[in-house]
Coordinates of C-alpha atoms and ligand atoms in Angstrom, one line a residue:
Chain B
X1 CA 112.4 90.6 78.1
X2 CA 115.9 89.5 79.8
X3 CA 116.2 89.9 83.5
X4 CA 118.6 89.0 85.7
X5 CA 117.6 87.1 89.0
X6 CA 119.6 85.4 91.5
X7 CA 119.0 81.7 91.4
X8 CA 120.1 79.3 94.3
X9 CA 122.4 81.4 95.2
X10 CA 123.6 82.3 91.3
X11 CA 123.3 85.2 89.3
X12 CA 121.4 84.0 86.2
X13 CA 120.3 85.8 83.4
X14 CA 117.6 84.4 81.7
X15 CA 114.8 85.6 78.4
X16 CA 111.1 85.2 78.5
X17 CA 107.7 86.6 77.9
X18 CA 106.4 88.5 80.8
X19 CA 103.8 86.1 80.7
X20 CA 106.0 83.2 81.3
X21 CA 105.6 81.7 85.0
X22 CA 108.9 81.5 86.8
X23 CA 107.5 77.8 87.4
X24 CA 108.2 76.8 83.8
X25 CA 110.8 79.2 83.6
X26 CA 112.7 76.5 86.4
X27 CA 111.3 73.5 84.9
X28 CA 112.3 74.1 81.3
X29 CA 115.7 76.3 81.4
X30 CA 117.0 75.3 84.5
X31 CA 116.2 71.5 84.2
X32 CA 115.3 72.3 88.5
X33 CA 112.2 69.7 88.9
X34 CA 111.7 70.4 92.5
X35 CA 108.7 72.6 92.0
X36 CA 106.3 70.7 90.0
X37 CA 103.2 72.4 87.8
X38 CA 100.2 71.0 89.0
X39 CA 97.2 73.6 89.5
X40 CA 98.7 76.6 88.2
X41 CA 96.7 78.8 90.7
X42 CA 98.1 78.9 93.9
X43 CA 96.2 76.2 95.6
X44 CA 98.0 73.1 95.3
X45 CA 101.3 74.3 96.8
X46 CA 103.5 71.8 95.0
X47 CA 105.0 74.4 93.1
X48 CA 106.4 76.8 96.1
X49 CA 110.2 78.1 96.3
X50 CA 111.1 80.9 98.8
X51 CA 111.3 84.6 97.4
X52 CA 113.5 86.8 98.7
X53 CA 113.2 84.3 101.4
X54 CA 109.4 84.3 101.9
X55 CA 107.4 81.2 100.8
X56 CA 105.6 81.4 97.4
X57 CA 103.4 79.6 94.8
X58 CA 105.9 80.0 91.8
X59 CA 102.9 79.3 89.2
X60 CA 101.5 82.8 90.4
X61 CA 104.6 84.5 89.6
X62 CA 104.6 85.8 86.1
X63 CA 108.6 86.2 84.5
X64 CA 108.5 90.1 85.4
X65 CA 107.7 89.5 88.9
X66 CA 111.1 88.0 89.7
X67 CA 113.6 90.6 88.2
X68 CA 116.5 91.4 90.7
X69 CA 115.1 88.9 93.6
X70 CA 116.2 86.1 94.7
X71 CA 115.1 82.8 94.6
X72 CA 115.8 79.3 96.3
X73 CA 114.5 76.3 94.8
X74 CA 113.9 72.3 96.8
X75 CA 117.0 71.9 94.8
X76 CA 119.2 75.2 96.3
X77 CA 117.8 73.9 99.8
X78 CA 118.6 70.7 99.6
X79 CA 122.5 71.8 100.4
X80 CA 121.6 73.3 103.7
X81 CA 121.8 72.0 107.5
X82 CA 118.1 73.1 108.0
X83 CA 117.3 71.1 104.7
X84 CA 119.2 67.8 106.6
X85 CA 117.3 68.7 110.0
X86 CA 113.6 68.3 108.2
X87 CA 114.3 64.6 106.5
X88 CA 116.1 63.9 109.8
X89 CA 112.6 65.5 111.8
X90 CA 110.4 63.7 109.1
X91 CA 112.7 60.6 109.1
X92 CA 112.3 60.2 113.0
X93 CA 108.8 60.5 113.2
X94 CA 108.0 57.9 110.7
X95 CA 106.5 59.9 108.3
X96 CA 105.7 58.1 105.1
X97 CA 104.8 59.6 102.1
X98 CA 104.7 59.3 98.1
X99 CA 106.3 62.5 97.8
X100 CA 104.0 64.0 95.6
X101 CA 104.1 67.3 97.8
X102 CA 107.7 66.8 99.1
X103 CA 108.6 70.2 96.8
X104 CA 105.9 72.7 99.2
X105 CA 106.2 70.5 102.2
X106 CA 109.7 70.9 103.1
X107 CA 109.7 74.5 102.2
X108 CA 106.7 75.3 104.3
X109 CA 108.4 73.9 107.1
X110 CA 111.8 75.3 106.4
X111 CA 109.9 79.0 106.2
X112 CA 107.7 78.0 109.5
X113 CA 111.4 77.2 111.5
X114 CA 112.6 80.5 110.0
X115 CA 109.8 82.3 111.8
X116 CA 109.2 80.6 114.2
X117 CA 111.4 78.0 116.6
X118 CA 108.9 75.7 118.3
X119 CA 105.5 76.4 116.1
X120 CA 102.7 75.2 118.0
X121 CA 99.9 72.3 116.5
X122 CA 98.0 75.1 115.4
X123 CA 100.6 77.0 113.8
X124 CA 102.1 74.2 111.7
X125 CA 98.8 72.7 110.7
X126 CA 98.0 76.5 109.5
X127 CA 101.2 76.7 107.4
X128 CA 100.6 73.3 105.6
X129 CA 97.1 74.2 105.4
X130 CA 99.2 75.5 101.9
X131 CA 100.2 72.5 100.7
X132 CA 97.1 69.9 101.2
X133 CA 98.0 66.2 100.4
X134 CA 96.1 62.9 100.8
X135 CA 99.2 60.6 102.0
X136 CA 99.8 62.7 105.6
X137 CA 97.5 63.0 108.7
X138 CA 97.6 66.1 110.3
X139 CA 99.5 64.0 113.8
X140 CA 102.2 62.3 112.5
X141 CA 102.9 65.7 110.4
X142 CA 103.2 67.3 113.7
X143 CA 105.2 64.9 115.4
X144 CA 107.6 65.3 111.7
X145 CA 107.7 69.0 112.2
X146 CA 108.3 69.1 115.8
X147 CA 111.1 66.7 115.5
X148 CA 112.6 69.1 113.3
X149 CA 112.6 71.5 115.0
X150 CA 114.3 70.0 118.0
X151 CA 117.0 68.7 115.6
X152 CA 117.3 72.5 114.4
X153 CA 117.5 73.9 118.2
X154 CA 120.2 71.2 119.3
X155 CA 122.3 71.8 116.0
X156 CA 122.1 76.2 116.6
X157 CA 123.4 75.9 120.1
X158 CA 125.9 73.6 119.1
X159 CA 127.0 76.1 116.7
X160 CA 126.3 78.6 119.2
X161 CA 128.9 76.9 121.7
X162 CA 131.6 76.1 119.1
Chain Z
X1 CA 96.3 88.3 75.0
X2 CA 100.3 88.1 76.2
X3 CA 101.8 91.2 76.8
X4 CA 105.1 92.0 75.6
X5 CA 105.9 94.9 77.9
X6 CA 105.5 95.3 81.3
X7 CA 105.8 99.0 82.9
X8 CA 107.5 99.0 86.0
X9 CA 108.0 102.8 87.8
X10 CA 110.6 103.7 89.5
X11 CA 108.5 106.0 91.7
X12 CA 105.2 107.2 92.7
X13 CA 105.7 110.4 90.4
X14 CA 106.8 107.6 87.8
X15 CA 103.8 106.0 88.4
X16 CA 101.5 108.8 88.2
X17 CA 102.6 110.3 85.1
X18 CA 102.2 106.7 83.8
X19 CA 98.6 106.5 84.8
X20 CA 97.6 109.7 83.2
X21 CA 99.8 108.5 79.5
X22 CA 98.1 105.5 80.1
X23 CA 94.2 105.4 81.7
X24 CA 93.5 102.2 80.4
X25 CA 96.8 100.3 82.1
X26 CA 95.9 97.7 84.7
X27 CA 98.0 98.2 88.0
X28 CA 99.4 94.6 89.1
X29 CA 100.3 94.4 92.9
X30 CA 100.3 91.3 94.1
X31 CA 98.6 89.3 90.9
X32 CA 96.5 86.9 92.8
X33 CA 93.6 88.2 92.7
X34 CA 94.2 88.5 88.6
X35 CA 96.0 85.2 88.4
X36 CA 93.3 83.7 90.6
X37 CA 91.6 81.5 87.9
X38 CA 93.8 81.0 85.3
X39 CA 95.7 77.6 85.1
X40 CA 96.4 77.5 81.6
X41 CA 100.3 77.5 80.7
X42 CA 100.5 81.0 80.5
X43 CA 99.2 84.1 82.3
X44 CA 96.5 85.8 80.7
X45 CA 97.2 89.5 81.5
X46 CA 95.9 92.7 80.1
X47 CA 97.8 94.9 77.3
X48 CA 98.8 97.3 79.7
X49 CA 100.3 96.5 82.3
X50 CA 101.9 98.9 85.4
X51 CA 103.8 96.8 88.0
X52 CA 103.6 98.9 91.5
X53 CA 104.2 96.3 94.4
X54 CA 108.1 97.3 94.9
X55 CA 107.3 101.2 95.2
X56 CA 109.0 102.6 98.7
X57 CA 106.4 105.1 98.8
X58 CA 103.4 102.6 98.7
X59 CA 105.2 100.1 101.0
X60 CA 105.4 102.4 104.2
X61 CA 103.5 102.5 107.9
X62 CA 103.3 104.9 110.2
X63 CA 101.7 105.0 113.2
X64 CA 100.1 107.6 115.5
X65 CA 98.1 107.4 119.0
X66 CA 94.8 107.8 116.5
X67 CA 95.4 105.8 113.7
X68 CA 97.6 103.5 112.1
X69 CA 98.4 104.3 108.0
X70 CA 99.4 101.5 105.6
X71 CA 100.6 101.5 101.7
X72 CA 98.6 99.7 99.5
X73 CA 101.5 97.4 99.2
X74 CA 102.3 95.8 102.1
X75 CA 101.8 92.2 101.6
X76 CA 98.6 90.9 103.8
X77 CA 101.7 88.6 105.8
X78 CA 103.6 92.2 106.4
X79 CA 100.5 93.7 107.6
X80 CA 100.0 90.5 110.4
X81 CA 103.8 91.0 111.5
X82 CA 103.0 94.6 112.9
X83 CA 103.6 95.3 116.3
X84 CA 100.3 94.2 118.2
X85 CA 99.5 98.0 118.8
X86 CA 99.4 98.6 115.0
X87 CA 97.0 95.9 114.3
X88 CA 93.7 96.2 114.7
X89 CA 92.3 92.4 116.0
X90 CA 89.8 92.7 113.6
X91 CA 92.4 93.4 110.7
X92 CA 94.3 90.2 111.9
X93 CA 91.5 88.0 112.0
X94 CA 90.7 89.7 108.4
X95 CA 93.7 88.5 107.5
X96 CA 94.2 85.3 108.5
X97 CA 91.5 83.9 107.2
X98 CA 92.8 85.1 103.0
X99 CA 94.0 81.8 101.4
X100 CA 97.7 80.6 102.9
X101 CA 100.4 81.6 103.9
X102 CA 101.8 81.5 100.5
X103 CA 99.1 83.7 99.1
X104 CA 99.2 86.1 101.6
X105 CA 103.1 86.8 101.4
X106 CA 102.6 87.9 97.3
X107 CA 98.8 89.9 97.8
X108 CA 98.2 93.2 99.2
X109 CA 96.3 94.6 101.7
X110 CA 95.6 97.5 98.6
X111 CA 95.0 94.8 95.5
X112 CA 92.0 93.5 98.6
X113 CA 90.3 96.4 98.8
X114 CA 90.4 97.2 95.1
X115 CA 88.9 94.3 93.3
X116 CA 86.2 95.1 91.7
X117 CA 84.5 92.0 90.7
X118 CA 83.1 91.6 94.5
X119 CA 84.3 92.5 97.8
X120 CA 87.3 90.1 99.4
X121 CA 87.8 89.3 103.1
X122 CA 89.5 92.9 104.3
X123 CA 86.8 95.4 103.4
X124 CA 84.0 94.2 105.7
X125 CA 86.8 94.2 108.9
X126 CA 88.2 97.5 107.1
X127 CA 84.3 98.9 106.8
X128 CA 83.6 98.3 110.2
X129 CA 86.5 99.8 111.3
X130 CA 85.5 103.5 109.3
X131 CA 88.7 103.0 108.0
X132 CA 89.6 106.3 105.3
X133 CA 91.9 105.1 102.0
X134 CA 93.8 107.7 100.2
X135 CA 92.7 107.4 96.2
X136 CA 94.8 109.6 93.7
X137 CA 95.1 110.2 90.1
X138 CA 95.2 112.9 87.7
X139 CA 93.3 115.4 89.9
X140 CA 95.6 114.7 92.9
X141 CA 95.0 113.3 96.4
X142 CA 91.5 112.5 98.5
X143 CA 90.7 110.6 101.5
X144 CA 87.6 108.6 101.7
X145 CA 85.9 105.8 103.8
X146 CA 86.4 102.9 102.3
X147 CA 82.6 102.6 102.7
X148 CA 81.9 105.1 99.8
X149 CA 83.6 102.4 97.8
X150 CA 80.1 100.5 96.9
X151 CA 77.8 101.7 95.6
X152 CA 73.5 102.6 96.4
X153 CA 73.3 99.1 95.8
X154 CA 75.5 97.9 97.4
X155 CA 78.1 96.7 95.1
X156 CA 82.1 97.3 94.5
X157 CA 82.6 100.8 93.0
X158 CA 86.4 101.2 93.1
X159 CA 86.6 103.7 90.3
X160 CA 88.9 103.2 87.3
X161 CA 92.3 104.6 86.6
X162 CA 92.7 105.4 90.4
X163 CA 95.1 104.2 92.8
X164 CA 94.9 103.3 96.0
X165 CA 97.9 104.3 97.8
X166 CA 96.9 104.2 101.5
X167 CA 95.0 103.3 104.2
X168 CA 94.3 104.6 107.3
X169 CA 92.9 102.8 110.4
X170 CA 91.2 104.2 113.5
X171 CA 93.0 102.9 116.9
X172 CA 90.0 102.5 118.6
X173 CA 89.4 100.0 121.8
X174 CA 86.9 97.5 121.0
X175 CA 85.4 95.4 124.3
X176 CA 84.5 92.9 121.1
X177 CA 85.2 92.0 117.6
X178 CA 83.6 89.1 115.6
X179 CA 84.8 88.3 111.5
X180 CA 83.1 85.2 110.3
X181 CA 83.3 83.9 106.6
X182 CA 80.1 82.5 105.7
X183 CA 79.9 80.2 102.5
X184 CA 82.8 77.8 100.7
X185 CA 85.9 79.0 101.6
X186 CA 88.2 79.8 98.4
X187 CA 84.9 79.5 96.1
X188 CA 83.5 82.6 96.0
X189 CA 80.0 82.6 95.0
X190 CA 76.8 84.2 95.6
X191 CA 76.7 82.7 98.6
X192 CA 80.0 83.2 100.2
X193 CA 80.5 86.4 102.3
X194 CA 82.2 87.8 105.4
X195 CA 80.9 89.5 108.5
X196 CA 82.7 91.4 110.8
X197 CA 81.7 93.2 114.2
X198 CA 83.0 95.5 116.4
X199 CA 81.3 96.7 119.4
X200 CA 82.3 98.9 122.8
X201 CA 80.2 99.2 126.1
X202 CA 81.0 101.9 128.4
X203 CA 79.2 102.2 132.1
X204 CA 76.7 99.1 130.9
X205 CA 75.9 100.9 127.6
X206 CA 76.7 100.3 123.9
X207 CA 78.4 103.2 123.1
X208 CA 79.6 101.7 119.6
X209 CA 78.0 99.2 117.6
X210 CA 79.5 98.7 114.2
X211 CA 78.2 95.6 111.3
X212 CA 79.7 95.3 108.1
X213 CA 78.9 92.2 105.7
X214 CA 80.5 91.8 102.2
X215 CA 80.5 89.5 99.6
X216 CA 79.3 90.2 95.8
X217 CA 77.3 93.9 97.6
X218 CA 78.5 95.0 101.0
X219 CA 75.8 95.9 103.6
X220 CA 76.3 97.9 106.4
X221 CA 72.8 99.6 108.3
X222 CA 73.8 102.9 109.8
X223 CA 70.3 103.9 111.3
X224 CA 69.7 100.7 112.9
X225 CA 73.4 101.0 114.4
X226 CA 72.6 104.5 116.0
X227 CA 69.1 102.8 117.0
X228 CA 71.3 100.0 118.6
X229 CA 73.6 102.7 120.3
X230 CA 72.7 104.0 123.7
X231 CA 70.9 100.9 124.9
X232 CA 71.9 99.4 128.2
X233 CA 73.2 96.1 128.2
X234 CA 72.0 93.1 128.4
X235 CA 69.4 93.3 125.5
X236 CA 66.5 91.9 125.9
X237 CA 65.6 89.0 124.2
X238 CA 63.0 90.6 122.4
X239 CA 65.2 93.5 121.6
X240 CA 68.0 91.7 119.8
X241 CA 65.5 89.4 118.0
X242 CA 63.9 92.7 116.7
X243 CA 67.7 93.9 115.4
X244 CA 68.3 90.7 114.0
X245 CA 64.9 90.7 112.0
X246 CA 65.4 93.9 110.1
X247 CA 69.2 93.2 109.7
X248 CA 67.9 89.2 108.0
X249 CA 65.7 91.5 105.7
X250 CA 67.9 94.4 104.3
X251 CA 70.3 91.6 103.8
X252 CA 67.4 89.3 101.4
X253 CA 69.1 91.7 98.5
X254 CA 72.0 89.7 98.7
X255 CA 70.7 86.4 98.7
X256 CA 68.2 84.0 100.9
X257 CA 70.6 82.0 102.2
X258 CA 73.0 84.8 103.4
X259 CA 70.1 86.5 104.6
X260 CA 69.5 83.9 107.1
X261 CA 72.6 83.0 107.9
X262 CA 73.0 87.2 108.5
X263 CA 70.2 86.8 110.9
X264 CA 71.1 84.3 113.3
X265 CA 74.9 85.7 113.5
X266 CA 73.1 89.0 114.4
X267 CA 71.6 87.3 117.2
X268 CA 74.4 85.4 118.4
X269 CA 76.5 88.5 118.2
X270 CA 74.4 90.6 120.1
X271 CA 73.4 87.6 122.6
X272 CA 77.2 87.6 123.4
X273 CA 77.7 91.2 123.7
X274 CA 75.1 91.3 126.2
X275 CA 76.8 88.7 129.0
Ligands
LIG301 C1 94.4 80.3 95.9 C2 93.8 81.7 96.2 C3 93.0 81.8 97.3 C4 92.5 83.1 97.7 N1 91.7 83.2 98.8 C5 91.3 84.4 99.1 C6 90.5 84.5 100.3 O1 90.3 83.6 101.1 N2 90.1 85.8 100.7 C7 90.4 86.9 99.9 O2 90.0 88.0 100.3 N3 91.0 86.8 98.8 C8 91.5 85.6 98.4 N4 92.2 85.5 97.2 C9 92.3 86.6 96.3 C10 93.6 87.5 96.5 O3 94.7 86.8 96.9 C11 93.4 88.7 97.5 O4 92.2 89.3 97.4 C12 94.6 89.6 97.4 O5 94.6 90.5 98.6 C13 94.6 90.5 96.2 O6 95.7 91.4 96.3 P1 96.8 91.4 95.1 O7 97.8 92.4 95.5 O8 97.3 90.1 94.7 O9 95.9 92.0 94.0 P2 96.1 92.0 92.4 O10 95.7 90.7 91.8 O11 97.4 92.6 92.0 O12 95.0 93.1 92.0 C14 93.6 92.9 92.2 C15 92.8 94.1 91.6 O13 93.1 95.3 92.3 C16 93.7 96.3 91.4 N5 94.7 96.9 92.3 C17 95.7 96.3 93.0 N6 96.4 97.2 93.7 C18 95.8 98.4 93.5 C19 96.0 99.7 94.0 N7 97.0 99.9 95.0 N8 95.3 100.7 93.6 C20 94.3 100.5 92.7 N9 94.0 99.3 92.2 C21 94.8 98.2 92.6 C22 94.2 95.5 90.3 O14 94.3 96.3 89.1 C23 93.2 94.4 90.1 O15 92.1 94.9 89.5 C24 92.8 84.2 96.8 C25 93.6 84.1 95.7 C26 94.1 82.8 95.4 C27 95.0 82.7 94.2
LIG302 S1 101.0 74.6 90.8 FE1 101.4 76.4 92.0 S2 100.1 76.2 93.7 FE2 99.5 74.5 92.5
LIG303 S1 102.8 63.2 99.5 FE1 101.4 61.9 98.6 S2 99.7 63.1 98.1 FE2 101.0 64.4 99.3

């Protein structure tokens, strides 16, 4: 099949089998290695992107599941402000990491902060519950996500004042 | 096998008329559920395949003062983001509890109550809620409670070539609701299973009691619910110890361990109901 998707924020056009996952599908013909293919069945979270703005496991997304929508890669984020305030948030708070999960972490929070300004312990433990890595403890990932979300507040109502 | 062509309606009319060319096509909603244990490099999917989770018609919700009515797919995260009066707490605690966030924003609240391999975390809440689903195929249109979907036994009787468009929910007030998932979480084994509650008092009398328990059967013990019924509250010890007895036994079919666990959150549930 050929379909037609939009791709950080590009039209594309792209062939495959219906049974090709869109993970592989960025991996291999759009050279985007943000999302990487680790469990292949939506429990490892290292392979999310945001459809149609919604966080999801791009491994459980066969090739005909993502005709007409659009998707944003780490890649497509990486050029935003919100992208700047989560390595700011994460920078701040010291977090150090190997950044095996850096892909689903930064794309959880960046979906949390959509929904939600100032997400509670409970509610960002809950959303990274998604991506589960052995190099983060649960309070310095707070702290990280809490700082970015300051740094996103300060930087709307500065935009909100301009 | 790969498939080569996936069938994607524009249209519930679409769809039907697919389903009756085609009674052997799997619907895919979500996929997670049929994704769930494949990690090879591709997807393993049946020949025939009918896409359905971007139909309008199957994506609506409308609410009444009775009785709140979903389409099959809404995605379980569009279901938690109704208005609080839409959502029965029992349905949100349901819901919460299914995988991540992640998961829940591609699977549906209809691809839930439809697999057939063994019951996943909505139907007990769903059960206990008498909530009706709307099934339709060839023939036309019915609505059922979802508890006719097992069978004497016990176990997951969604029948084949049927969809499941829509569900409806009772708005009831509940003085208390309970859903606890008993057994490895994301492993579901004989073991695993979920239990939900819903219970309402009126003038220090239980004038609703309601226990549903699914994993691989579902379990839900209408005549010792109407025995329960009527009784004033508190229990007595010896009165919820009783309940909890012949709940522990009707649930040995499902397996010694549930059993027991069954038992004791019996107790606890009905030792709480009756501070
Ligand atoms: C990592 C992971 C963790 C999970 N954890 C949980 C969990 O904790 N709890 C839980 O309950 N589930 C869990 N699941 C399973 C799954 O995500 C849910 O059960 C989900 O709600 C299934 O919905 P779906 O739309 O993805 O179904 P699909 O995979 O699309 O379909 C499932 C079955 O239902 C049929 N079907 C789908 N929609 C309809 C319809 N409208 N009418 C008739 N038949 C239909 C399909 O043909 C198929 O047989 C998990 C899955 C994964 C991948
Ligand atoms: S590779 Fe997709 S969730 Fe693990
Ligand atoms: S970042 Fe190192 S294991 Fe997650």
């Amino acid at each position: 099949m050929t379909f037609s998707f939009i791709l950080n924020g590009e039209d594309v056009l792209v062939k495959a089998r219906s049974a090709d996952r869109l993970v592989d599908l960025l991996r291999e013909r759009f050279g985007l290695l943000g999302p990487l293919a680790d469990c292949r069945h939506g429990a490892c979270g290292k392979c999310l992107i945001l459809l149609d703005g919604r966080l999801a496991p791009s491994c459980m997304l066969p090739a005909f599941k993502v005709r007409g929508r659009e998707v944003i890669t780490l890649e497509g984020f990486s050029q935003t402000d919100e992208y700047a305030d989560i390595k700011g948030g994460f920078e701040e708070a010291g977090l150090e990491l190997c950044g095996f999960c850096d892909n689903g972490r930064i794309l959880a929070v960046a979906a949390l902060l959509e929904r939600n300004a100032r997400p509670s312990r409970d509610e960002i433990l809950g959303e990274l519950s998604a991506v589960p890595c052995r190099c983060a403890d649960p309070e310095t990932l707070t702290q990280a996500v809490a700082a970015a979300a300051e740094r996103r507040a300060r930087r709307l109502y500065h935009r909100a004042r301009q | 096998m790969l498939v080569s062509e996936v069938h994607q309606p524009r249209d519930l009319s679409e769809l039907l008329s697919l389903m009756r060319r085609l009674p052997g096509a799997t619907l895919y909603a979500g996929g997670t559920e049929l994704l769930r244990e494949q990690a090879s490099r591709y997807v393993t999917l049946p020949p025939e395949l009918v896409s359905i989770a971007s139909l309008l018609e199957l994506r609506q919700v409308s609410l009444t003062e009775r009785f709140v009515e979903l389409g099959a797919c809404l995605t379980l995260t569009e279901v938690l983001e109704l208005k609080e009066s839409a959502l029965p707490e029992l349905l949100a605690l349901a819901l919460r509890g299914v995988a991540t966030a992640p998961i829940r924003n591609l699977a549906t609240i209809g691809g839930n109550l439809a697999t057939r391999s063994r019951f996943m975390d909505v139907w007990p809440a769903l059960a206990c809620l008498d909530a009706l689903v709307e099934l339709r195929d060839g023939s036309g249109a019915r609505w059922i409670n979802l508890n006719r979907l097992a069978d004497d036994d016990g176990r997951p009787a969604f029948p084949a070539g049927v969809l499941l468009s829509r569900i409806r929910i009772p708005l009831e007030r509940w003085d208390a609701v309970a859903l606890r998932k008993v057994g490895r979480c994301g492993y579901p084994s004989r073991d695993s299973a979920v239990f939900a509650l819903a219970a309402r008092a009126e003038k220090g009398i239980l004038a609703e009691f309601r226990l549903a328990f699914a994993g691989e059967r579902a379990l839900r013990l209408r005549d010792v619910e109407s025995r329960i019924l009527g009784r004033r509250l508190p229990l007595s010890a010896k009165e919820r110890s009783a309940f909890a007895v012949e709940y522990r036994e009707a649930a040995t079919v499902l397996s010694p361990e549930l059993a027991l666990r069954f038992g004791t959150l019996v107790d606890g549930a009905l030792d709480l109901l009756s501070r």
